[in-house]
Amino acid sequence: MPSNPVYLGVIGVGGVGNAFLHQLAKLPAPPSLILLARSSQTLLSPAPAYSPAIPAADWQTASATPSLTKSGALTPAEIVSYLSSAPGRSVLVDNTSDPALASAYPQFLKAGISIVTPNKKGFSSDLSLWKDIFTSAATGNALIYHESTVGAGLPVISTLRDLVATGDEVTRIEGVFSGTLSFLFNTFAPVSGASSAKWSDVVSQAKDLGYTEPDPRDDLNGMDVARKLTILARIAGLEVQSPNSFPIESLIPAELASLPSTAEGVKEFMARLPDFDGQIAAVKEQAEKEGKVVRYVGSIDVAAKQVTVGLQKFNKDSAIAGLKGSDNIISFYTKRYGGNPLIIQGGGAGGEVTAMGVLSDLIKVLERL
Amino acid sequence: MPSNPVYLGVIGVGGVGNAFLHQLAKLPAPPSLILLARSSQTLLSPAPAYSPAIPAADWQTASATPSLTKSGALTPAEIVSYLSSAPGRSVLVDNTSDPALASAYPQFLKAGISIVTPNKKGFSSDLSLWKDIFTSAATGNALIYHESTVGAGLPVISTLRDLVATGDEVTRIEGVFSGTLSFLFNTFAPVSGASSAKWSDVVSQAKDLGYTEPDPRDDLNGMDVARKLTILARIAGLEVQSPNSFPIESLIPAELASLPSTAEGVKEFMARLPDFDGQIAAVKEQAEKEGKVVRYVGSIDVAAKQVTVGLQKFNKDSAIAGLKGSDNIISFYTKRYGGNPLIIQGGGAGGEVTAMGVLSDLIKVLERL
């Protein structure tokens, strides 16, 4: 298809944002990058020409040239206004995890601005926002793609949407959805059973390796997994009100839940975590006695309309038990696939693969605009 | 996106074709089916109105009504002429495995007719046809999707294309690509090691279950796997001249290779196969001694530009060894995914899931036209 010029606004230059910009710059015919925003600064191609474009990989150097406009943080309304005045269709790439920006998606979409994002917030908060997003996209004749909200670059969302769109009946979705929790349990309770590592040591190691959020409780509370499950359940047809409307097993000991999320609080959390090693060791040992291993999984029973997030025991020869490193695995049980599920497995976190999912979505949007 | 009316020609009403038509009929807003052809008969919506459309699920009943035109087999040129005169964009769905029709794809594409198909022939024959197809699609501003040529409805082609399009470096692709050979080896050499089944009995059982082609040699010769590998290798950037330009390990004993492909020949093949049970049992036992199992796999080493198809030994705890039933598994090793590959696994054969892959492609084409 011959593509008309498309204009791109990108928000966020963290790990994912940076990797995205570098991948974008290598496309054979990238769209014009006309807005690049980070927390307090915005770089713009000067209106009304919307030219020159911002060089995606060299924006830091280019921002020093007078040919680009610099500004402080813009409001969503200001960004909508700027992008919708561009001389062609435009796309917003939200590489943040900002809930405020996500709640403004309907404004963008109604104005005909398509959205591509790994930001889970828009799709896993109140059901009303989810509905507003998809209704607004239809109203504004805009597209919205969010592959990287689940499993990073793994083809999870697209596969589920294809199953649903072609009329298959998805009965159950099950898997390991957090790279961090995958690593923690693959290390703490390996299939070989040879590990005698303490839980708190494994958490500490993961933190040192940068596998956890700066505050490991943001992984251990299960909310990240709950948000991903909320998204998949909604695509599968369940009207999940919010990620708080189903049980989430938190791995944060109750006694430590109220520690503040300051650096001091994190320090105290890590210092006191060893006191609770016995609790989770008991869970591991119980599983061992049954010839199983324990894993932190999410599952959706579509018929029963049930979503659960927490620890479960798995046979050692199961695909979930055999997972390596910080891999994700997602199994789709459907009517057409019968007893053996369709399985997607691989790295589900990290800047490069997350950015790849975003870029892959962007390419699909460009093909359709 | 608002979609303009799109007109559909479908060829083939076998297992996949039939499942496709039933799935198509259930789409909320299916495109107009204006041509439906099987070997010697063609059903058409009368020109110049191209109306009424053929009811996809009830075409057999509808074919008895005078409102539709009946004809004998049309040539590709006649179908091109009919479809390209329709009052809108048109799509050809080729649900056959016909090499002659596949070699006519360039004519369709140059005329602006998009193509969706599970037919491997166009993409796995001479490299010149492959190139002609994609050049013609660009010339005619038409689209070509063929997800179901590898792994049926599993997202194999789309995932590989996404990896390549976003600039990842695919280093190796490996997997079990034949549902039939998957079943044969999962049964003959299970991980548990408990099977004492003879190879010829397993082949015979698979034939009785309808898991093999009518002539099991069409599975055992490895050509189906070689064609799939040819397609993936080309997408990954290798200029594979044809599926005969790399070594294929045939499981047909040399002594039986020249038996005719008549019913008599098949009968004699099955009768004499037990004479060769010792050969493959020896391979299985050698693997057992190394604590491994034997599987029939295909692999592509992109850097070394090597494609191989044949038996290999795998550790019992590997994903390939643990495959169930007639599942396929495809592992993509890439620069971004590092040591742990991106894996797609599940049923890779059968009318329903193959048709789903075709319909899912058609939906994407409709979104883009």
PDB file of N, CA and C in Angstrom, chain B residues 182-252:
ATOM      1  N   SER B 182       5.619 -35.247  14.146  1.00  0.00           N
ATOM      2  CA  SER B 182       5.578 -35.018  15.591  1.00  0.00           C
ATOM      3  C   SER B 182       4.887 -36.192  16.266  1.00  0.00           C
ATOM      4  N   PHE B 183       3.707 -36.533  15.773  1.00  0.00           N
ATOM      5  CA  PHE B 183       2.958 -37.657  16.347  1.00  0.00           C
ATOM      6  C   PHE B 183       3.755 -38.958  16.273  1.00  0.00           C
ATOM      7  N   LEU B 184       4.359 -39.215  15.112  1.00  0.00           N
ATOM      8  CA  LEU B 184       5.091 -40.470  14.930  1.00  0.00           C
ATOM      9  C   LEU B 184       6.212 -40.616  15.954  1.00  0.00           C
ATOM     10  N   PHE B 185       6.996 -39.566  16.140  1.00  0.00           N
ATOM     11  CA  PHE B 185       8.140 -39.700  17.054  1.00  0.00           C
ATOM     12  C   PHE B 185       7.744 -39.551  18.519  1.00  0.00           C
ATOM     13  N   ASN B 186       6.726 -38.731  18.824  1.00  0.00           N
ATOM     14  CA  ASN B 186       6.266 -38.647  20.213  1.00  0.00           C
ATOM     15  C   ASN B 186       5.721 -39.997  20.666  1.00  0.00           C
ATOM     16  N   THR B 187       5.184 -40.771  19.721  1.00  0.00           N
ATOM     17  CA  THR B 187       4.632 -42.085  20.031  1.00  0.00           C
ATOM     18  C   THR B 187       5.721 -43.165  20.020  1.00  0.00           C
ATOM     19  N   PHE B 188       6.593 -43.093  19.027  1.00  0.00           N
ATOM     20  CA  PHE B 188       7.640 -44.103  18.851  1.00  0.00           C
ATOM     21  C   PHE B 188       8.736 -43.992  19.907  1.00  0.00           C
ATOM     22  N   ALA B 189       9.081 -42.741  20.251  1.00  0.00           N
ATOM     23  CA  ALA B 189      10.184 -42.542  21.200  1.00  0.00           C
ATOM     24  C   ALA B 189       9.794 -41.517  22.260  1.00  0.00           C
ATOM     25  N   PRO B 190       8.820 -41.884  23.107  1.00  0.00           N
ATOM     26  CA  PRO B 190       8.365 -40.924  24.119  1.00  0.00           C
ATOM     27  C   PRO B 190       9.466 -40.656  25.148  1.00  0.00           C
ATOM     28  N   VAL B 191       9.368 -39.510  25.815  1.00  0.00           N
ATOM     29  CA  VAL B 191      10.378 -39.129  26.805  1.00  0.00           C
ATOM     30  C   VAL B 191      10.452 -40.175  27.923  1.00  0.00           C
ATOM     31  N   SER B 192       9.298 -40.742  28.259  1.00  0.00           N
ATOM     32  CA  SER B 192       9.262 -41.727  29.340  1.00  0.00           C
ATOM     33  C   SER B 192      10.056 -42.983  28.955  1.00  0.00           C
ATOM     34  N   GLY B 193      10.285 -43.171  27.639  1.00  0.00           N
ATOM     35  CA  GLY B 193      11.085 -44.305  27.199  1.00  0.00           C
ATOM     36  C   GLY B 193      10.364 -45.634  27.298  1.00  0.00           C
ATOM     37  N   ALA B 194       9.056 -45.568  27.602  1.00  0.00           N
ATOM     38  CA  ALA B 194       8.338 -46.794  27.913  1.00  0.00           C
ATOM     39  C   ALA B 194       7.756 -47.504  26.685  1.00  0.00           C
ATOM     40  N   SER B 195       7.870 -46.858  25.517  1.00  0.00           N
ATOM     41  CA  SER B 195       7.235 -47.463  24.352  1.00  0.00           C
ATOM     42  C   SER B 195       8.093 -48.547  23.719  1.00  0.00           C
ATOM     43  N   SER B 196       7.465 -49.675  23.418  1.00  0.00           N
ATOM     44  CA  SER B 196       8.191 -50.709  22.688  1.00  0.00           C
ATOM     45  C   SER B 196       7.556 -50.888  21.312  1.00  0.00           C
ATOM     46  N   ALA B 197       6.801 -49.867  20.896  1.00  0.00           N
ATOM     47  CA  ALA B 197       6.096 -49.943  19.615  1.00  0.00           C
ATOM     48  C   ALA B 197       7.087 -50.024  18.465  1.00  0.00           C
ATOM     49  N   LYS B 198       6.708 -50.803  17.462  1.00  0.00           N
ATOM     50  CA  LYS B 198       7.522 -50.868  16.257  1.00  0.00           C
ATOM     51  C   LYS B 198       7.204 -49.668  15.384  1.00  0.00           C
ATOM     52  N   TRP B 199       8.213 -49.174  14.680  1.00  0.00           N
ATOM     53  CA  TRP B 199       8.049 -48.014  13.815  1.00  0.00           C
ATOM     54  C   TRP B 199       6.915 -48.230  12.802  1.00  0.00           C
ATOM     55  N   SER B 200       6.916 -49.381  12.154  1.00  0.00           N
ATOM     56  CA  SER B 200       5.902 -49.621  11.115  1.00  0.00           C
ATOM     57  C   SER B 200       4.493 -49.649  11.708  1.00  0.00           C
ATOM     58  N   ASP B 201       4.381 -50.104  12.965  1.00  0.00           N
ATOM     59  CA  ASP B 201       3.069 -50.097  13.610  1.00  0.00           C
ATOM     60  C   ASP B 201       2.610 -48.672  13.903  1.00  0.00           C
ATOM     61  N   VAL B 202       3.544 -47.832  14.317  1.00  0.00           N
ATOM     62  CA  VAL B 202       3.201 -46.442  14.619  1.00  0.00           C
ATOM     63  C   VAL B 202       2.764 -45.727  13.331  1.00  0.00           C
ATOM     64  N   VAL B 203       3.484 -45.980  12.243  1.00  0.00           N
ATOM     65  CA  VAL B 203       3.101 -45.382  10.960  1.00  0.00           C
ATOM     66  C   VAL B 203       1.710 -45.853  10.550  1.00  0.00           C
ATOM     67  N   SER B 204       1.487 -47.137  10.724  1.00  0.00           N
ATOM     68  CA  SER B 204       0.206 -47.725  10.354  1.00  0.00           C
ATOM     69  C   SER B 204      -0.936 -47.135  11.189  1.00  0.00           C
ATOM     70  N   GLN B 205      -0.661 -46.968  12.487  1.00  0.00           N
ATOM     71  CA  GLN B 205      -1.663 -46.375  13.393  1.00  0.00           C
ATOM     72  C   GLN B 205      -1.980 -44.938  12.964  1.00  0.00           C
ATOM     73  N   ALA B 206      -0.932 -44.174  12.674  1.00  0.00           N
ATOM     74  CA  ALA B 206      -1.119 -42.778  12.266  1.00  0.00           C
ATOM     75  C   ALA B 206      -1.924 -42.703  10.967  1.00  0.00           C
ATOM     76  N   LYS B 207      -1.649 -43.644  10.072  1.00  0.00           N
ATOM     77  CA  LYS B 207      -2.379 -43.678   8.802  1.00  0.00           C
ATOM     78  C   LYS B 207      -3.864 -43.955   9.058  1.00  0.00           C
ATOM     79  N   ASP B 208      -4.138 -44.935   9.938  1.00  0.00           N
ATOM     80  CA  ASP B 208      -5.526 -45.274  10.242  1.00  0.00           C
ATOM     81  C   ASP B 208      -6.260 -44.109  10.903  1.00  0.00           C
ATOM     82  N   LEU B 209      -5.533 -43.323  11.705  1.00  0.00           N
ATOM     83  CA  LEU B 209      -6.152 -42.181  12.398  1.00  0.00           C
ATOM     84  C   LEU B 209      -6.331 -40.989  11.461  1.00  0.00           C
ATOM     85  N   GLY B 210      -5.835 -41.112  10.233  1.00  0.00           N
ATOM     86  CA  GLY B 210      -5.955 -39.995   9.285  1.00  0.00           C
ATOM     87  C   GLY B 210      -4.932 -38.907   9.545  1.00  0.00           C
ATOM     88  N   TYR B 211      -3.890 -39.215  10.335  1.00  0.00           N
ATOM     89  CA  TYR B 211      -2.860 -38.209  10.644  1.00  0.00           C
ATOM     90  C   TYR B 211      -1.852 -38.062   9.509  1.00  0.00           C
ATOM     91  N   THR B 212      -1.760 -39.092   8.646  1.00  0.00           N
ATOM     92  CA  THR B 212      -0.815 -38.983   7.530  1.00  0.00           C
ATOM     93  C   THR B 212      -1.568 -38.621   6.249  1.00  0.00           C
ATOM     94  N   GLU B 213      -0.811 -38.264   5.235  1.00  0.00           N
ATOM     95  CA  GLU B 213      -1.394 -38.119   3.908  1.00  0.00           C
ATOM     96  C   GLU B 213      -1.863 -39.514   3.466  1.00  0.00           C
ATOM     97  N   PRO B 214      -2.766 -39.589   2.465  1.00  0.00           N
ATOM     98  CA  PRO B 214      -3.208 -40.900   1.978  1.00  0.00           C
ATOM     99  C   PRO B 214      -2.012 -41.792   1.653  1.00  0.00           C
ATOM    100  N   ASP B 215      -0.971 -41.214   1.089  1.00  0.00           N
ATOM    101  CA  ASP B 215       0.280 -41.943   0.895  1.00  0.00           C
ATOM    102  C   ASP B 215       1.277 -41.448   1.949  1.00  0.00           C
ATOM    103  N   PRO B 216       1.529 -42.252   2.993  1.00  0.00           N
ATOM    104  CA  PRO B 216       2.377 -41.789   4.105  1.00  0.00           C
ATOM    105  C   PRO B 216       3.770 -41.352   3.659  1.00  0.00           C
ATOM    106  N   ARG B 217       4.175 -41.805   2.478  1.00  0.00           N
ATOM    107  CA  ARG B 217       5.489 -41.374   1.989  1.00  0.00           C
ATOM    108  C   ARG B 217       5.551 -39.875   1.751  1.00  0.00           C
ATOM    109  N   ASP B 218       4.364 -39.259   1.516  1.00  0.00           N
ATOM    110  CA  ASP B 218       4.331 -37.802   1.334  1.00  0.00           C
ATOM    111  C   ASP B 218       4.677 -37.061   2.633  1.00  0.00           C
ATOM    112  N   ASP B 219       4.541 -37.734   3.766  1.00  0.00           N
ATOM    113  CA  ASP B 219       5.018 -37.162   5.035  1.00  0.00           C
ATOM    114  C   ASP B 219       6.455 -37.592   5.304  1.00  0.00           C
ATOM    115  N   LEU B 220       6.710 -38.897   5.059  1.00  0.00           N
ATOM    116  CA  LEU B 220       8.004 -39.478   5.437  1.00  0.00           C
ATOM    117  C   LEU B 220       9.166 -38.975   4.586  1.00  0.00           C
ATOM    118  N   ASN B 221       8.865 -38.444   3.388  1.00  0.00           N
ATOM    119  CA  ASN B 221       9.973 -37.987   2.541  1.00  0.00           C
ATOM    120  C   ASN B 221      10.543 -36.639   2.993  1.00  0.00           C
ATOM    121  N   GLY B 222       9.878 -35.984   3.953  1.00  0.00           N
ATOM    122  CA  GLY B 222      10.423 -34.734   4.502  1.00  0.00           C
ATOM    123  C   GLY B 222      10.183 -33.505   3.636  1.00  0.00           C
ATOM    124  N   MET B 223       9.531 -33.665   2.485  1.00  0.00           N
ATOM    125  CA  MET B 223       9.357 -32.525   1.582  1.00  0.00           C
ATOM    126  C   MET B 223       8.472 -31.427   2.169  1.00  0.00           C
ATOM    127  N   ASP B 224       7.437 -31.847   2.922  1.00  0.00           N
ATOM    128  CA  ASP B 224       6.543 -30.864   3.529  1.00  0.00           C
ATOM    129  C   ASP B 224       7.326 -29.987   4.507  1.00  0.00           C
ATOM    130  N   VAL B 225       8.182 -30.613   5.296  1.00  0.00           N
ATOM    131  CA  VAL B 225       9.017 -29.857   6.230  1.00  0.00           C
ATOM    132  C   VAL B 225       9.998 -28.971   5.454  1.00  0.00           C
ATOM    133  N   ALA B 226      10.573 -29.531   4.398  1.00  0.00           N
ATOM    134  CA  ALA B 226      11.546 -28.767   3.602  1.00  0.00           C
ATOM    135  C   ALA B 226      10.900 -27.524   2.987  1.00  0.00           C
ATOM    136  N   ARG B 227       9.648 -27.657   2.543  1.00  0.00           N
ATOM    137  CA  ARG B 227       8.947 -26.496   1.978  1.00  0.00           C
ATOM    138  C   ARG B 227       8.739 -25.412   3.042  1.00  0.00           C
ATOM    139  N   LYS B 228       8.366 -25.828   4.256  1.00  0.00           N
ATOM    140  CA  LYS B 228       8.155 -24.859   5.335  1.00  0.00           C
ATOM    141  C   LYS B 228       9.466 -24.156   5.689  1.00  0.00           C
ATOM    142  N   LEU B 229      10.541 -24.933   5.744  1.00  0.00           N
ATOM    143  CA  LEU B 229      11.850 -24.352   6.058  1.00  0.00           C
ATOM    144  C   LEU B 229      12.281 -23.362   4.981  1.00  0.00           C
ATOM    145  N   THR B 230      11.986 -23.709   3.725  1.00  0.00           N
ATOM    146  CA  THR B 230      12.319 -22.825   2.615  1.00  0.00           C
ATOM    147  C   THR B 230      11.647 -21.467   2.802  1.00  0.00           C
ATOM    148  N   ILE B 231      10.380 -21.495   3.199  1.00  0.00           N
ATOM    149  CA  ILE B 231       9.619 -20.253   3.397  1.00  0.00           C
ATOM    150  C   ILE B 231      10.235 -19.416   4.523  1.00  0.00           C
ATOM    151  N   LEU B 232      10.490 -20.068   5.667  1.00  0.00           N
ATOM    152  CA  LEU B 232      11.045 -19.328   6.803  1.00  0.00           C
ATOM    153  C   LEU B 232      12.438 -18.788   6.496  1.00  0.00           C
ATOM    154  N   ALA B 233      13.246 -19.603   5.838  1.00  0.00           N
ATOM    155  CA  ALA B 233      14.614 -19.174   5.516  1.00  0.00           C
ATOM    156  C   ALA B 233      14.586 -17.950   4.610  1.00  0.00           C
ATOM    157  N   ARG B 234      13.667 -17.953   3.634  1.00  0.00           N
ATOM    158  CA  ARG B 234      13.581 -16.803   2.734  1.00  0.00           C
ATOM    159  C   ARG B 234      13.151 -15.540   3.479  1.00  0.00           C
ATOM    160  N   ILE B 235      12.196 -15.678   4.396  1.00  0.00           N
ATOM    161  CA  ILE B 235      11.775 -14.501   5.171  1.00  0.00           C
ATOM    162  C   ILE B 235      12.936 -13.999   6.030  1.00  0.00           C
ATOM    163  N   ALA B 236      13.732 -14.954   6.523  1.00  0.00           N
ATOM    164  CA  ALA B 236      14.883 -14.568   7.353  1.00  0.00           C
ATOM    165  C   ALA B 236      16.020 -13.992   6.513  1.00  0.00           C
ATOM    166  N   GLY B 237      15.857 -14.006   5.195  1.00  0.00           N
ATOM    167  CA  GLY B 237      16.831 -13.335   4.344  1.00  0.00           C
ATOM    168  C   GLY B 237      17.727 -14.232   3.513  1.00  0.00           C
ATOM    169  N   LEU B 238      17.551 -15.552   3.626  1.00  0.00           N
ATOM    170  CA  LEU B 238      18.389 -16.455   2.835  1.00  0.00           C
ATOM    171  C   LEU B 238      17.777 -16.683   1.452  1.00  0.00           C
ATOM    172  N   GLU B 239      18.628 -16.665   0.433  1.00  0.00           N
ATOM    173  CA  GLU B 239      18.124 -16.872  -0.926  1.00  0.00           C
ATOM    174  C   GLU B 239      18.128 -18.365  -1.260  1.00  0.00           C
ATOM    175  N   VAL B 240      17.194 -19.091  -0.673  1.00  0.00           N
ATOM    176  CA  VAL B 240      17.107 -20.529  -0.922  1.00  0.00           C
ATOM    177  C   VAL B 240      16.486 -20.742  -2.303  1.00  0.00           C
ATOM    178  N   GLN B 241      17.232 -21.394  -3.192  1.00  0.00           N
ATOM    179  CA  GLN B 241      16.756 -21.559  -4.574  1.00  0.00           C
ATOM    180  C   GLN B 241      15.496 -22.410  -4.667  1.00  0.00           C
ATOM    181  N   SER B 242      15.452 -23.508  -3.892  1.00  0.00           N
ATOM    182  CA  SER B 242      14.284 -24.395  -3.904  1.00  0.00           C
ATOM    183  C   SER B 242      14.405 -25.336  -2.722  1.00  0.00           C
ATOM    184  N   PRO B 243      13.328 -26.062  -2.396  1.00  0.00           N
ATOM    185  CA  PRO B 243      13.444 -26.990  -1.257  1.00  0.00           C
ATOM    186  C   PRO B 243      14.379 -28.153  -1.550  1.00  0.00           C
ATOM    187  N   ASN B 244      14.866 -28.234  -2.779  1.00  0.00           N
ATOM    188  CA  ASN B 244      15.805 -29.307  -3.101  1.00  0.00           C
ATOM    189  C   ASN B 244      17.251 -28.849  -3.015  1.00  0.00           C
ATOM    190  N   SER B 245      17.446 -27.603  -2.596  1.00  0.00           N
ATOM    191  CA  SER B 245      18.826 -27.113  -2.585  1.00  0.00           C
ATOM    192  C   SER B 245      19.503 -27.288  -1.234  1.00  0.00           C
ATOM    193  N   PHE B 246      18.888 -28.067  -0.341  1.00  0.00           N
ATOM    194  CA  PHE B 246      19.571 -28.410   0.921  1.00  0.00           C
ATOM    195  C   PHE B 246      19.246 -29.865   1.240  1.00  0.00           C
ATOM    196  N   PRO B 247      20.055 -30.485   2.110  1.00  0.00           N
ATOM    197  CA  PRO B 247      19.856 -31.915   2.378  1.00  0.00           C
ATOM    198  C   PRO B 247      18.571 -32.191   3.156  1.00  0.00           C
ATOM    199  N   ILE B 248      17.819 -33.168   2.700  1.00  0.00           N
ATOM    200  CA  ILE B 248      16.593 -33.598   3.375  1.00  0.00           C
ATOM    201  C   ILE B 248      16.753 -35.078   3.691  1.00  0.00           C
ATOM    202  N   GLU B 249      16.651 -35.425   4.971  1.00  0.00           N
ATOM    203  CA  GLU B 249      16.745 -36.835   5.344  1.00  0.00           C
ATOM    204  C   GLU B 249      15.377 -37.481   5.159  1.00  0.00           C
ATOM    205  N   SER B 250      15.280 -38.360   4.186  1.00  0.00           N
ATOM    206  CA  SER B 250      14.014 -39.041   3.947  1.00  0.00           C
ATOM    207  C   SER B 250      13.898 -40.243   4.871  1.00  0.00           C
ATOM    208  N   LEU B 251      12.689 -40.491   5.384  1.00  0.00           N
ATOM    209  CA  LEU B 251      12.457 -41.659   6.233  1.00  0.00           C
ATOM    210  C   LEU B 251      11.897 -42.819   5.423  1.00  0.00           C
ATOM    211  N   ILE B 252      11.920 -42.660   4.102  1.00  0.00           N
ATOM    212  CA  ILE B 252      11.500 -43.761   3.236  1.00  0.00           C
ATOM    213  C   ILE B 252      12.726 -44.626   2.937  1.00  0.00           C
TER     214      ILE B 252
END
